[in-house]
Amino acid sequence: MNSRTALFVLLSLFYFSNIMAQKYETQPYELIQNFEEAELRFYPPVMKIQSNGDFGSLFRYISGGNETGTKIAMTTPVQMGNTSGEPVMQFVLPAAYNKNNTPKAISPNVKVLESETGYYLATQYGGYSMNWREKKAAKKLKEVAASQGLEISGEPILLVYNSPFDVFNRKNEVLYKVIKN
């Protein structure tokens, strides 16, 4: 990594940390049912930007690297998962954005999309999100789904709410899409 890239990464992480430490908008959902270790939620559609797991391209988009040069506030959570076997990272855009006013991406690595509405089974855990914690949460959700007669589909989705620099009071969630009958 050259010094210019290293400086960009450090400044991005510092900026991201400061944004996440301030008051921020969080993706809305409706709580449908609370289980002992999980929640059934309904998520309405929101505008998102997506990359192949590349934080930098998403960060550049919200920093003004979009068709209109608009700087866009960071929101939570940052979503990570897999689609068709490929890793993806998504930022949820603020509620003020819709299909008509969301700036197009300049980078071919960024996709602008509107999420589908849907029901999701979710569980929360603290600390830094590590592979073993994600797997434990996903296993718990499968057990809850089976005990409640819910059919889940797809791969687990990881939601991260804190900057990497936040050490205490970290919040992470794992979700599975629920097939609603």
C-alpha atoms as an extended CHARMM CRD file, in Angstrom:
* protein
*
       181  EXT
         1         1  MET       CA              0.0000000000        0.0000000000        0.0000000000  PROA      1               0.0000000000
         2         2  ASN       CA              1.5030000000        3.3350000000       -0.9760000000  PROA      2               0.0000000000
         3         3  SER       CA              1.5150000000        6.3320000000        1.3660000000  PROA      3               0.0000000000
         4         4  ARG       CA             -1.2800000000        8.0980000000       -0.5130000000  PROA      4               0.0000000000
         5         5  THR       CA             -3.5880000000        5.0670000000       -0.1730000000  PROA      5               0.0000000000
         6         6  ALA       CA             -2.6610000000        4.6320000000        3.4890000000  PROA      6               0.0000000000
         7         7  LEU       CA             -3.4660000000        8.2960000000        4.1810000000  PROA      7               0.0000000000
         8         8  PHE       CA             -6.8410000000        7.9570000000        2.4230000000  PROA      8               0.0000000000
         9         9  VAL       CA             -7.7010000000        4.8640000000        4.4700000000  PROA      9               0.0000000000
        10        10  LEU       CA             -6.7300000000        6.5660000000        7.7480000000  PROA      10              0.0000000000
        11        11  LEU       CA             -8.6650000000        9.7310000000        6.9410000000  PROA      11              0.0000000000
        12        12  SER       CA            -11.6860000000        7.6820000000        5.8360000000  PROA      12              0.0000000000
        13        13  LEU       CA            -11.6630000000        5.6630000000        9.0380000000  PROA      13              0.0000000000
        14        14  PHE       CA            -11.2810000000        8.8180000000       11.1420000000  PROA      14              0.0000000000
        15        15  TYR       CA            -14.1410000000       10.5080000000        9.2770000000  PROA      15              0.0000000000
        16        16  PHE       CA            -16.2990000000        7.3700000000        9.4750000000  PROA      16              0.0000000000
        17        17  SER       CA            -15.5820000000        7.1040000000       13.2200000000  PROA      17              0.0000000000
        18        18  ASN       CA            -16.5820000000       10.7190000000       13.8150000000  PROA      18              0.0000000000
        19        19  ILE       CA            -19.7660000000       10.3570000000       11.7830000000  PROA      19              0.0000000000
        20        20  MET       CA            -20.7700000000        7.1970000000       13.6130000000  PROA      20              0.0000000000
        21        21  ALA       CA            -20.1100000000        8.8570000000       16.9860000000  PROA      21              0.0000000000
        22        22  GLN       CA            -22.6110000000       11.6000000000       16.1840000000  PROA      22              0.0000000000
        23        23  LYS       CA            -26.3690000000       11.3050000000       16.0040000000  PROA      23              0.0000000000
        24        24  TYR       CA            -27.2370000000        9.2850000000       12.9220000000  PROA      24              0.0000000000
        25        25  GLU       CA            -30.2740000000        7.9890000000       11.1360000000  PROA      25              0.0000000000
        26        26  THR       CA            -31.0040000000        4.2640000000       11.4250000000  PROA      26              0.0000000000
        27        27  GLN       CA            -32.8860000000        2.1210000000        8.9380000000  PROA      27              0.0000000000
        28        28  PRO       CA            -36.5330000000        1.8520000000       10.0500000000  PROA      28              0.0000000000
        29        29  TYR       CA            -38.4220000000       -1.3740000000       10.6240000000  PROA      29              0.0000000000
        30        30  GLU       CA            -41.6310000000       -2.4850000000       12.3040000000  PROA      30              0.0000000000
        31        31  LEU       CA            -41.4470000000       -5.0410000000       15.1020000000  PROA      31              0.0000000000
        32        32  ILE       CA            -43.9920000000       -7.7550000000       14.2680000000  PROA      32              0.0000000000
        33        33  GLN       CA            -43.2840000000      -10.2880000000       17.0100000000  PROA      33              0.0000000000
        34        34  ASN       CA            -40.7560000000      -10.6200000000       19.8150000000  PROA      34              0.0000000000
        35        35  PHE       CA            -39.4180000000      -14.0770000000       20.6030000000  PROA      35              0.0000000000
        36        36  GLU       CA            -37.1490000000      -14.9270000000       23.5290000000  PROA      36              0.0000000000
        37        37  GLU       CA            -33.9190000000      -14.6240000000       21.5180000000  PROA      37              0.0000000000
        38        38  ALA       CA            -35.0520000000      -13.0010000000       18.2790000000  PROA      38              0.0000000000
        39        39  GLU       CA            -37.4590000000      -10.5740000000       16.6330000000  PROA      39              0.0000000000
        40        40  LEU       CA            -39.6200000000      -10.8720000000       13.5530000000  PROA      40              0.0000000000
        41        41  ARG       CA            -39.4100000000       -7.5350000000       11.7210000000  PROA      41              0.0000000000
        42        42  PHE       CA            -40.9190000000       -5.9310000000        8.6520000000  PROA      42              0.0000000000
        43        43  TYR       CA            -38.5720000000       -3.6940000000        6.6690000000  PROA      43              0.0000000000
        44        44  PRO       CA            -40.1030000000       -1.1480000000        4.2440000000  PROA      44              0.0000000000
        45        45  PRO       CA            -38.1760000000       -0.2660000000        1.0690000000  PROA      45              0.0000000000
        46        46  VAL       CA            -35.2130000000        2.1020000000        1.3750000000  PROA      46              0.0000000000
        47        47  MET       CA            -32.6160000000        3.3740000000       -1.0550000000  PROA      47              0.0000000000
        48        48  LYS       CA            -29.2050000000        1.7200000000       -0.7370000000  PROA      48              0.0000000000
        49        49  ILE       CA            -25.8250000000        1.7220000000       -2.3630000000  PROA      49              0.0000000000
        50        50  GLN       CA            -23.9910000000       -1.5560000000       -2.7910000000  PROA      50              0.0000000000
        51        51  SER       CA            -20.4710000000       -2.7110000000       -3.6180000000  PROA      51              0.0000000000
        52        52  ASN       CA            -18.6860000000       -6.0260000000       -3.7840000000  PROA      52              0.0000000000
        53        53  GLY       CA            -17.5530000000       -5.6400000000       -0.1660000000  PROA      53              0.0000000000
        54        54  ASP       CA            -15.5080000000       -2.5090000000       -0.9160000000  PROA      54              0.0000000000
        55        55  PHE       CA            -16.0490000000        0.0870000000        1.8210000000  PROA      55              0.0000000000
        56        56  GLY       CA            -13.9480000000        2.6920000000       -0.0260000000  PROA      56              0.0000000000
        57        57  SER       CA            -16.1590000000        2.9390000000       -3.1100000000  PROA      57              0.0000000000
        58        58  LEU       CA            -19.2920000000        3.3320000000       -0.9490000000  PROA      58              0.0000000000
        59        59  PHE       CA            -17.5680000000        5.9450000000        1.2130000000  PROA      59              0.0000000000
        60        60  ARG       CA            -16.4960000000        7.9180000000       -1.8790000000  PROA      60              0.0000000000
        61        61  TYR       CA            -20.1100000000        7.8810000000       -3.1340000000  PROA      61              0.0000000000
        62        62  ILE       CA            -21.5170000000        9.4230000000        0.0830000000  PROA      62              0.0000000000
        63        63  SER       CA            -18.5670000000       11.8520000000        0.2100000000  PROA      63              0.0000000000
        64        64  GLY       CA            -19.7130000000       13.4450000000       -3.0450000000  PROA      64              0.0000000000
        65        65  GLY       CA            -18.3890000000       10.9270000000       -5.5870000000  PROA      65              0.0000000000
        66        66  ASN       CA            -21.7630000000       10.6150000000       -7.2560000000  PROA      66              0.0000000000
        67        67  GLU       CA            -23.4080000000       12.1050000000      -10.3590000000  PROA      67              0.0000000000
        68        68  THR       CA            -24.4840000000       15.3280000000       -8.6080000000  PROA      68              0.0000000000
        69        69  GLY       CA            -21.5080000000       15.7350000000       -6.2540000000  PROA      69              0.0000000000
        70        70  THR       CA            -23.9050000000       15.5490000000       -3.2970000000  PROA      70              0.0000000000
        71        71  LYS       CA            -22.4990000000       14.7170000000        0.1300000000  PROA      71              0.0000000000
        72        72  ILE       CA            -24.8000000000       12.2520000000        1.8560000000  PROA      72              0.0000000000
        73        73  ALA       CA            -24.9940000000       11.5940000000        5.5940000000  PROA      73              0.0000000000
        74        74  MET       CA            -23.8410000000        8.2240000000        6.8650000000  PROA      74              0.0000000000
        75        75  THR       CA            -26.5930000000        6.0560000000        8.3460000000  PROA      75              0.0000000000
        76        76  THR       CA            -26.6660000000        2.7810000000       10.2180000000  PROA      76              0.0000000000
        77        77  PRO       CA            -26.4080000000       -0.0980000000        9.9170000000  PROA      77              0.0000000000
        78        78  VAL       CA            -23.7400000000       -1.0680000000        7.4040000000  PROA      78              0.0000000000
        79        79  GLN       CA            -25.0090000000       -4.3090000000        5.8820000000  PROA      79              0.0000000000
        80        80  MET       CA            -22.8110000000       -7.1820000000        4.7920000000  PROA      80              0.0000000000
        81        81  GLY       CA            -23.7330000000      -10.4700000000        3.2360000000  PROA      81              0.0000000000
        82        82  ASN       CA            -23.6240000000      -12.5720000000        0.0880000000  PROA      82              0.0000000000
        83        83  THR       CA            -25.6300000000      -12.5200000000       -3.0940000000  PROA      83              0.0000000000
        84        84  SER       CA            -25.0890000000      -15.3250000000       -5.5670000000  PROA      84              0.0000000000
        85        85  GLY       CA            -21.9900000000      -16.3720000000       -3.6400000000  PROA      85              0.0000000000
        86        86  GLU       CA            -20.3670000000      -12.9380000000       -3.9090000000  PROA      86              0.0000000000
        87        87  PRO       CA            -19.6950000000      -10.7010000000       -0.8780000000  PROA      87              0.0000000000
        88        88  VAL       CA            -21.6210000000       -7.4360000000       -0.7750000000  PROA      88              0.0000000000
        89        89  MET       CA            -21.5870000000       -4.3690000000        1.4450000000  PROA      89              0.0000000000
        90        90  GLN       CA            -24.4840000000       -1.9240000000        1.5440000000  PROA      90              0.0000000000
        91        91  PHE       CA            -25.0480000000        1.5200000000        2.9950000000  PROA      91              0.0000000000
        92        92  VAL       CA            -28.6490000000        2.5570000000        3.6310000000  PROA      92              0.0000000000
        93        93  LEU       CA            -29.2600000000        6.1010000000        2.3960000000  PROA      93              0.0000000000
        94        94  PRO       CA            -31.1690000000        8.6440000000        4.5150000000  PROA      94              0.0000000000
        95        95  ALA       CA            -34.9830000000        8.4710000000        4.3550000000  PROA      95              0.0000000000
        96        96  ALA       CA            -35.1120000000       11.6780000000        2.2720000000  PROA      96              0.0000000000
        97        97  TYR       CA            -33.8240000000        9.7070000000       -0.7350000000  PROA      97              0.0000000000
        98        98  ASN       CA            -36.0870000000        7.8200000000       -3.1330000000  PROA      98              0.0000000000
        99        99  LYS       CA            -35.9210000000        6.4280000000       -6.6830000000  PROA      99              0.0000000000
       100       100  ASN       CA            -36.3770000000        9.9110000000       -8.1500000000  PROA      100             0.0000000000
       101       101  ASN       CA            -33.7970000000       11.9260000000       -6.1890000000  PROA      101             0.0000000000
       102       102  THR       CA            -30.9780000000        9.4950000000       -5.3980000000  PROA      102             0.0000000000
       103       103  PRO       CA            -27.8320000000       10.5040000000       -7.3040000000  PROA      103             0.0000000000
       104       104  LYS       CA            -26.4990000000        7.9420000000       -9.7530000000  PROA      104             0.0000000000
       105       105  ALA       CA            -23.1220000000        6.3830000000       -9.0240000000  PROA      105             0.0000000000
       106       106  ILE       CA            -20.0430000000        7.4580000000      -10.9410000000  PROA      106             0.0000000000
       107       107  SER       CA            -18.0540000000        4.3740000000      -10.0050000000  PROA      107             0.0000000000
       108       108  PRO       CA            -18.8910000000        1.1210000000      -11.7740000000  PROA      108             0.0000000000
       109       109  ASN       CA            -18.2250000000       -0.5650000000       -8.4040000000  PROA      109             0.0000000000
       110       110  VAL       CA            -21.2820000000        1.0910000000       -6.8160000000  PROA      110             0.0000000000
       111       111  LYS       CA            -24.8350000000        0.0190000000       -7.5190000000  PROA      111             0.0000000000
       112       112  VAL       CA            -27.7810000000        2.2290000000       -6.4650000000  PROA      112             0.0000000000
       113       113  LEU       CA            -30.8920000000        0.2220000000       -5.6190000000  PROA      113             0.0000000000
       114       114  GLU       CA            -34.1720000000        0.2620000000       -3.7770000000  PROA      114             0.0000000000
       115       115  SER       CA            -34.4730000000       -2.6010000000       -1.3040000000  PROA      115             0.0000000000
       116       116  GLU       CA            -37.3900000000       -4.9760000000       -1.4140000000  PROA      116             0.0000000000
       117       117  THR       CA            -39.8990000000       -4.9030000000        1.4030000000  PROA      117             0.0000000000
       118       118  GLY       CA            -39.7340000000       -7.9950000000        3.5210000000  PROA      118             0.0000000000
       119       119  TYR       CA            -39.9610000000       -9.8630000000        6.7630000000  PROA      119             0.0000000000
       120       120  TYR       CA            -36.7410000000      -10.7640000000        8.5510000000  PROA      120             0.0000000000
       121       121  LEU       CA            -35.8630000000      -12.7340000000       11.6530000000  PROA      121             0.0000000000
       122       122  ALA       CA            -33.1940000000      -10.8530000000       13.6390000000  PROA      122             0.0000000000
       123       123  THR       CA            -30.9890000000      -11.3660000000       16.6710000000  PROA      123             0.0000000000
       124       124  GLN       CA            -28.5380000000       -8.9700000000       18.2950000000  PROA      124             0.0000000000
       125       125  TYR       CA            -25.1180000000       -9.4040000000       19.9120000000  PROA      125             0.0000000000
       126       126  GLY       CA            -22.4030000000       -7.1090000000       21.2230000000  PROA      126             0.0000000000
       127       127  GLY       CA            -18.6700000000       -6.8170000000       20.8170000000  PROA      127             0.0000000000
       128       128  TYR       CA            -16.7240000000       -6.8540000000       17.5910000000  PROA      128             0.0000000000
       129       129  SER       CA            -18.3760000000       -8.9820000000       14.9470000000  PROA      129             0.0000000000
       130       130  MET       CA            -16.2520000000      -12.0350000000       14.3830000000  PROA      130             0.0000000000
       131       131  ASN       CA            -16.9810000000      -15.0420000000       12.2040000000  PROA      131             0.0000000000
       132       132  TRP       CA            -17.7310000000      -17.3230000000       15.1630000000  PROA      132             0.0000000000
       133       133  ARG       CA            -20.1680000000      -14.7820000000       16.6470000000  PROA      133             0.0000000000
       134       134  GLU       CA            -21.9720000000      -14.4190000000       13.3150000000  PROA      134             0.0000000000
       135       135  LYS       CA            -22.2460000000      -18.2110000000       12.9440000000  PROA      135             0.0000000000
       136       136  LYS       CA            -23.5370000000      -18.5780000000       16.5190000000  PROA      136             0.0000000000
       137       137  ALA       CA            -26.2010000000      -15.8930000000       15.8860000000  PROA      137             0.0000000000
       138       138  ALA       CA            -27.1880000000      -17.4790000000       12.5500000000  PROA      138             0.0000000000
       139       139  LYS       CA            -27.5300000000      -20.8940000000       14.2310000000  PROA      139             0.0000000000
       140       140  LYS       CA            -29.7050000000      -19.3400000000       16.9490000000  PROA      140             0.0000000000
       141       141  LEU       CA            -31.9680000000      -17.7930000000       14.2890000000  PROA      141             0.0000000000
       142       142  LYS       CA            -32.3600000000      -21.1410000000       12.5130000000  PROA      142             0.0000000000
       143       143  GLU       CA            -33.3930000000      -22.7230000000       15.8200000000  PROA      143             0.0000000000
       144       144  VAL       CA            -35.9200000000      -19.9610000000       16.5450000000  PROA      144             0.0000000000
       145       145  ALA       CA            -37.3140000000      -20.1950000000       13.0070000000  PROA      145             0.0000000000
       146       146  ALA       CA            -37.7620000000      -23.9670000000       13.3480000000  PROA      146             0.0000000000
       147       147  SER       CA            -39.4350000000      -23.6580000000       16.7670000000  PROA      147             0.0000000000
       148       148  GLN       CA            -41.8270000000      -20.9510000000       15.4820000000  PROA      148             0.0000000000
       149       149  GLY       CA            -42.6440000000      -22.6250000000       12.1620000000  PROA      149             0.0000000000
       150       150  LEU       CA            -41.0290000000      -19.8410000000       10.1380000000  PROA      150             0.0000000000
       151       151  GLU       CA            -39.3750000000      -20.5670000000        6.8020000000  PROA      151             0.0000000000
       152       152  ILE       CA            -36.1410000000      -18.6280000000        6.2800000000  PROA      152             0.0000000000
       153       153  SER       CA            -34.2800000000      -18.2360000000        3.0080000000  PROA      153             0.0000000000
       154       154  GLY       CA            -30.9270000000      -17.1310000000        1.6930000000  PROA      154             0.0000000000
       155       155  GLU       CA            -27.7060000000      -16.4330000000        3.5030000000  PROA      155             0.0000000000
       156       156  PRO       CA            -27.4890000000      -14.5690000000        6.8210000000  PROA      156             0.0000000000
       157       157  ILE       CA            -27.1230000000      -10.7900000000        6.6340000000  PROA      157             0.0000000000
       158       158  LEU       CA            -24.7890000000       -9.0200000000        9.0600000000  PROA      158             0.0000000000
       159       159  LEU       CA            -25.7130000000       -5.5360000000       10.2980000000  PROA      159             0.0000000000
       160       160  VAL       CA            -22.9800000000       -3.4780000000       11.9780000000  PROA      160             0.0000000000
       161       161  TYR       CA            -23.9970000000       -0.3200000000       13.8280000000  PROA      161             0.0000000000
       162       162  ASN       CA            -20.6870000000        1.0320000000       15.1660000000  PROA      162             0.0000000000
       163       163  SER       CA            -17.4600000000        2.4630000000       13.8610000000  PROA      163             0.0000000000
       164       164  PRO       CA            -14.4970000000        0.0850000000       14.0890000000  PROA      164             0.0000000000
       165       165  PHE       CA            -13.0510000000        2.5110000000       16.6630000000  PROA      165             0.0000000000
       166       166  ASP       CA            -15.9510000000        2.1370000000       19.1080000000  PROA      166             0.0000000000
       167       167  VAL       CA            -14.7980000000       -0.3570000000       21.7140000000  PROA      167             0.0000000000
       168       168  PHE       CA            -17.7090000000       -0.3220000000       24.1620000000  PROA      168             0.0000000000
       169       169  ASN       CA            -21.4640000000       -0.7790000000       23.6880000000  PROA      169             0.0000000000
       170       170  ARG       CA            -21.1270000000       -2.2640000000       20.2130000000  PROA      170             0.0000000000
       171       171  LYS       CA            -24.2600000000       -3.4750000000       18.4500000000  PROA      171             0.0000000000
       172       172  ASN       CA            -24.4010000000       -6.0770000000       15.6900000000  PROA      172             0.0000000000
       173       173  GLU       CA            -27.2990000000       -8.0690000000       14.3020000000  PROA      173             0.0000000000
       174       174  VAL       CA            -27.7720000000      -11.0730000000       12.0700000000  PROA      174             0.0000000000
       175       175  LEU       CA            -30.9170000000      -11.3880000000        9.9410000000  PROA      175             0.0000000000
       176       176  TYR       CA            -32.4940000000      -14.0280000000        7.7530000000  PROA      176             0.0000000000
       177       177  LYS       CA            -35.2000000000      -13.2810000000        5.2110000000  PROA      177             0.0000000000
       178       178  VAL       CA            -38.4930000000      -14.9320000000        6.1880000000  PROA      178             0.0000000000
       179       179  ILE       CA            -40.8700000000      -16.3590000000        3.6030000000  PROA      179             0.0000000000
       180       180  LYS       CA            -44.2440000000      -14.9670000000        4.6740000000  PROA      180             0.0000000000
       181       181  ASN       CA            -47.1850000000      -17.3070000000        3.9670000000  PROA      181             0.0000000000
